Amino acid sequence: MGNIRFEFATVTLEAELLDTPTAKAIVAALPVTSSALTWGEEGYFDVPVQVAREKAARAIVTPGEIAYWPDGPAIAIGFGRTPISQGGETRLASPCNVFARALGDVKALAAVKAGTKVKVSLVG
């Protein structure tokens, strides 16, 4: 489906889109500009997209998986432990639709502070 780019003040992350209804809805809304929020080792931000929770939605993700949080609605990028993680897992607030996979190291998002502007665009 192509790639998507997240541009924060000092961090740029590209991700490969998966072939899902959520990915298609996100692409249709691009470009998007929002403000980053943080929750433990997770960055998330509001997006003007309304998509239902998919059957494969889950709260536990692998760092590098880019998720859409239907309850937000927001894009959530977990890169480590959140306040509700158990053990070493990356647990988001509630089940999310995974719609992309990061091509770079998501741990770089640790440098992003709440309030940082983020621009999301399609690559190419």
PDB file of C-alpha atoms in Angstrom:
ATOM      1  CA  MET A   1       0.000   0.000   0.000  1.00  0.00           C
ATOM      2  CA  GLY A   2       2.933   2.368   0.365  1.00  0.00           C
ATOM      3  CA  ASN A   3       4.594   4.217   3.219  1.00  0.00           C
ATOM      4  CA  ILE A   4       3.565   6.880   5.677  1.00  0.00           C
ATOM      5  CA  ARG A   5       5.808   9.475   7.368  1.00  0.00           C
ATOM      6  CA  PHE A   6       5.508  10.903  10.872  1.00  0.00           C
ATOM      7  CA  GLU A   7       7.447  14.157  11.343  1.00  0.00           C
ATOM      8  CA  PHE A   8       7.889  15.319  14.921  1.00  0.00           C
ATOM      9  CA  ALA A   9      10.123  18.313  15.802  1.00  0.00           C
ATOM     10  CA  THR A  10      13.356  16.316  16.077  1.00  0.00           C
ATOM     11  CA  VAL A  11      12.275  12.806  15.029  1.00  0.00           C
ATOM     12  CA  THR A  12      11.083  11.478  11.671  1.00  0.00           C
ATOM     13  CA  LEU A  13       9.694   7.966  11.409  1.00  0.00           C
ATOM     14  CA  GLU A  14       8.531   6.147   8.305  1.00  0.00           C
ATOM     15  CA  ALA A  15       6.263   3.123   8.330  1.00  0.00           C
ATOM     16  CA  GLU A  16       4.997   0.606   5.808  1.00  0.00           C
ATOM     17  CA  LEU A  17       1.213   0.609   5.486  1.00  0.00           C
ATOM     18  CA  LEU A  18      -0.628  -2.701   5.816  1.00  0.00           C
ATOM     19  CA  ASP A  19      -3.580  -3.578   3.584  1.00  0.00           C
ATOM     20  CA  THR A  20      -6.357  -2.897   6.111  1.00  0.00           C
ATOM     21  CA  PRO A  21      -9.540  -0.792   6.170  1.00  0.00           C
ATOM     22  CA  THR A  22      -7.910   1.385   8.833  1.00  0.00           C
ATOM     23  CA  ALA A  23      -4.832   2.069   6.701  1.00  0.00           C
ATOM     24  CA  LYS A  24      -7.076   3.076   3.781  1.00  0.00           C
ATOM     25  CA  ALA A  25      -9.072   5.458   6.019  1.00  0.00           C
ATOM     26  CA  ILE A  26      -5.892   7.032   7.422  1.00  0.00           C
ATOM     27  CA  VAL A  27      -4.439   7.536   3.920  1.00  0.00           C
ATOM     28  CA  ALA A  28      -7.692   9.178   2.767  1.00  0.00           C
ATOM     29  CA  ALA A  29      -7.356  11.754   5.577  1.00  0.00           C
ATOM     30  CA  LEU A  30      -3.711  12.683   4.890  1.00  0.00           C
ATOM     31  CA  PRO A  31      -1.951  14.986   5.336  1.00  0.00           C
ATOM     32  CA  VAL A  32      -2.768  15.498   9.018  1.00  0.00           C
ATOM     33  CA  THR A  33      -1.177  17.800  11.577  1.00  0.00           C
ATOM     34  CA  SER A  34      -1.742  17.202  15.293  1.00  0.00           C
ATOM     35  CA  SER A  35      -0.132  17.570  18.723  1.00  0.00           C
ATOM     36  CA  ALA A  36       1.656  14.645  20.326  1.00  0.00           C
ATOM     37  CA  LEU A  37       0.700  13.319  23.732  1.00  0.00           C
ATOM     38  CA  THR A  38       2.622  10.755  25.751  1.00  0.00           C
ATOM     39  CA  TRP A  39       1.583   7.923  28.055  1.00  0.00           C
ATOM     40  CA  GLY A  40       4.544   6.056  29.460  1.00  0.00           C
ATOM     41  CA  GLU A  41       6.559   4.831  26.484  1.00  0.00           C
ATOM     42  CA  GLU A  42       3.800   5.555  23.982  1.00  0.00           C
ATOM     43  CA  GLY A  43       3.273   8.541  21.743  1.00  0.00           C
ATOM     44  CA  TYR A  44      -0.208   9.230  20.445  1.00  0.00           C
ATOM     45  CA  PHE A  45      -2.119  12.024  18.745  1.00  0.00           C
ATOM     46  CA  ASP A  46      -5.631  12.785  17.561  1.00  0.00           C
ATOM     47  CA  VAL A  47      -6.570  12.171  13.931  1.00  0.00           C
ATOM     48  CA  PRO A  48      -9.771  13.128  12.042  1.00  0.00           C
ATOM     49  CA  VAL A  49     -10.604   9.518  11.176  1.00  0.00           C
ATOM     50  CA  GLN A  50     -13.505   7.348  12.335  1.00  0.00           C
ATOM     51  CA  VAL A  51     -12.957   3.600  11.900  1.00  0.00           C
ATOM     52  CA  ALA A  52     -14.554   0.756  13.818  1.00  0.00           C
ATOM     53  CA  ARG A  53     -12.446  -1.615  15.882  1.00  0.00           C
ATOM     54  CA  GLU A  54     -11.313  -4.429  13.574  1.00  0.00           C
ATOM     55  CA  LYS A  55     -11.604  -8.128  14.493  1.00  0.00           C
ATOM     56  CA  ALA A  56      -7.804  -8.359  14.838  1.00  0.00           C
ATOM     57  CA  ALA A  57      -7.607  -5.318  17.169  1.00  0.00           C
ATOM     58  CA  ARG A  58      -5.451  -5.817  20.260  1.00  0.00           C
ATOM     59  CA  ALA A  59      -4.102  -3.880  23.205  1.00  0.00           C
ATOM     60  CA  ILE A  60      -0.692  -5.603  23.361  1.00  0.00           C
ATOM     61  CA  VAL A  61       1.526  -4.564  20.465  1.00  0.00           C
ATOM     62  CA  THR A  62       5.121  -5.118  19.456  1.00  0.00           C
ATOM     63  CA  PRO A  63       7.239  -1.945  19.393  1.00  0.00           C
ATOM     64  CA  GLY A  64       7.265  -0.854  15.767  1.00  0.00           C
ATOM     65  CA  GLU A  65       3.613  -1.613  15.131  1.00  0.00           C
ATOM     66  CA  ILE A  66       1.637   1.558  14.411  1.00  0.00           C
ATOM     67  CA  ALA A  67      -1.927   1.436  15.714  1.00  0.00           C
ATOM     68  CA  TYR A  68      -5.180   3.348  15.394  1.00  0.00           C
ATOM     69  CA  TRP A  69      -7.055   3.799  18.666  1.00  0.00           C
ATOM     70  CA  PRO A  70     -10.803   3.881  17.848  1.00  0.00           C
ATOM     71  CA  ASP A  71     -11.625   5.259  21.316  1.00  0.00           C
ATOM     72  CA  GLY A  72      -9.505   8.375  20.627  1.00  0.00           C
ATOM     73  CA  PRO A  73      -9.691   8.573  17.752  1.00  0.00           C
ATOM     74  CA  ALA A  74      -5.912   8.660  17.641  1.00  0.00           C
ATOM     75  CA  ILE A  75      -2.796   7.068  16.208  1.00  0.00           C
ATOM     76  CA  ALA A  76      -0.811   5.296  18.933  1.00  0.00           C
ATOM     77  CA  ILE A  77       2.841   4.325  18.646  1.00  0.00           C
ATOM     78  CA  GLY A  78       3.986   2.197  21.560  1.00  0.00           C
ATOM     79  CA  PHE A  79       7.734   1.816  21.957  1.00  0.00           C
ATOM     80  CA  GLY A  80       7.967   0.318  25.458  1.00  0.00           C
ATOM     81  CA  ARG A  81       6.055   0.065  28.709  1.00  0.00           C
ATOM     82  CA  THR A  82       2.892   2.059  29.437  1.00  0.00           C
ATOM     83  CA  PRO A  83       1.353   2.601  32.900  1.00  0.00           C
ATOM     84  CA  ILE A  84      -0.789  -0.558  32.454  1.00  0.00           C
ATOM     85  CA  SER A  85       1.897  -2.833  30.965  1.00  0.00           C
ATOM     86  CA  GLN A  86       2.569  -6.116  32.723  1.00  0.00           C
ATOM     87  CA  GLY A  87       6.154  -7.321  32.597  1.00  0.00           C
ATOM     88  CA  GLY A  88       7.996  -6.112  29.522  1.00  0.00           C
ATOM     89  CA  GLU A  89       4.957  -5.865  27.240  1.00  0.00           C
ATOM     90  CA  THR A  90       3.778  -2.767  25.384  1.00  0.00           C
ATOM     91  CA  ARG A  91       0.103  -2.471  26.330  1.00  0.00           C
ATOM     92  CA  LEU A  92      -2.072   0.257  24.839  1.00  0.00           C
ATOM     93  CA  ALA A  93      -5.105   1.661  26.695  1.00  0.00           C
ATOM     94  CA  SER A  94      -7.597  -0.569  24.848  1.00  0.00           C
ATOM     95  CA  PRO A  95      -7.661  -2.707  21.682  1.00  0.00           C
ATOM     96  CA  CYS A  96      -6.310  -0.881  18.628  1.00  0.00           C
ATOM     97  CA  ASN A  97      -6.178  -1.563  14.898  1.00  0.00           C
ATOM     98  CA  VAL A  98      -2.580  -2.168  13.786  1.00  0.00           C
ATOM     99  CA  PHE A  99      -2.318  -0.518  10.357  1.00  0.00           C
ATOM    100  CA  ALA A 100       1.428  -0.025   9.714  1.00  0.00           C
ATOM    101  CA  ARG A 101       4.918  -1.203  10.717  1.00  0.00           C
ATOM    102  CA  ALA A 102       7.747   1.222  11.451  1.00  0.00           C
ATOM    103  CA  LEU A 103      10.783   1.090   9.180  1.00  0.00           C
ATOM    104  CA  GLY A 104      12.999   2.777  11.787  1.00  0.00           C
ATOM    105  CA  ASP A 105      13.620   2.540  15.523  1.00  0.00           C
ATOM    106  CA  VAL A 106      10.466   3.653  17.369  1.00  0.00           C
ATOM    107  CA  LYS A 107      12.506   4.079  20.574  1.00  0.00           C
ATOM    108  CA  ALA A 108      13.622   7.419  19.057  1.00  0.00           C
ATOM    109  CA  LEU A 109      10.137   8.660  19.997  1.00  0.00           C
ATOM    110  CA  ALA A 110      11.295   8.790  23.626  1.00  0.00           C
ATOM    111  CA  ALA A 111      12.688  12.240  22.725  1.00  0.00           C
ATOM    112  CA  VAL A 112       9.226  13.543  21.729  1.00  0.00           C
ATOM    113  CA  LYS A 113       7.572  15.652  24.417  1.00  0.00           C
ATOM    114  CA  ALA A 114       3.837  16.233  24.908  1.00  0.00           C
ATOM    115  CA  GLY A 115       2.662  19.188  22.847  1.00  0.00           C
ATOM    116  CA  THR A 116       5.155  18.589  20.033  1.00  0.00           C
ATOM    117  CA  LYS A 117       3.549  19.105  16.623  1.00  0.00           C
ATOM    118  CA  VAL A 118       3.395  16.063  14.371  1.00  0.00           C
ATOM    119  CA  LYS A 119       2.745  16.008  10.637  1.00  0.00           C
ATOM    120  CA  VAL A 120       1.606  12.769   9.032  1.00  0.00           C
ATOM    121  CA  SER A 121       1.881  12.378   5.273  1.00  0.00           C
ATOM    122  CA  LEU A 122       1.987   9.762   2.559  1.00  0.00           C
ATOM    123  CA  VAL A 123       5.470   9.088   1.161  1.00  0.00           C
ATOM    124  CA  GLY A 124       5.855   9.291  -2.606  1.00  0.00           C
TER     125      GLY A 124
END
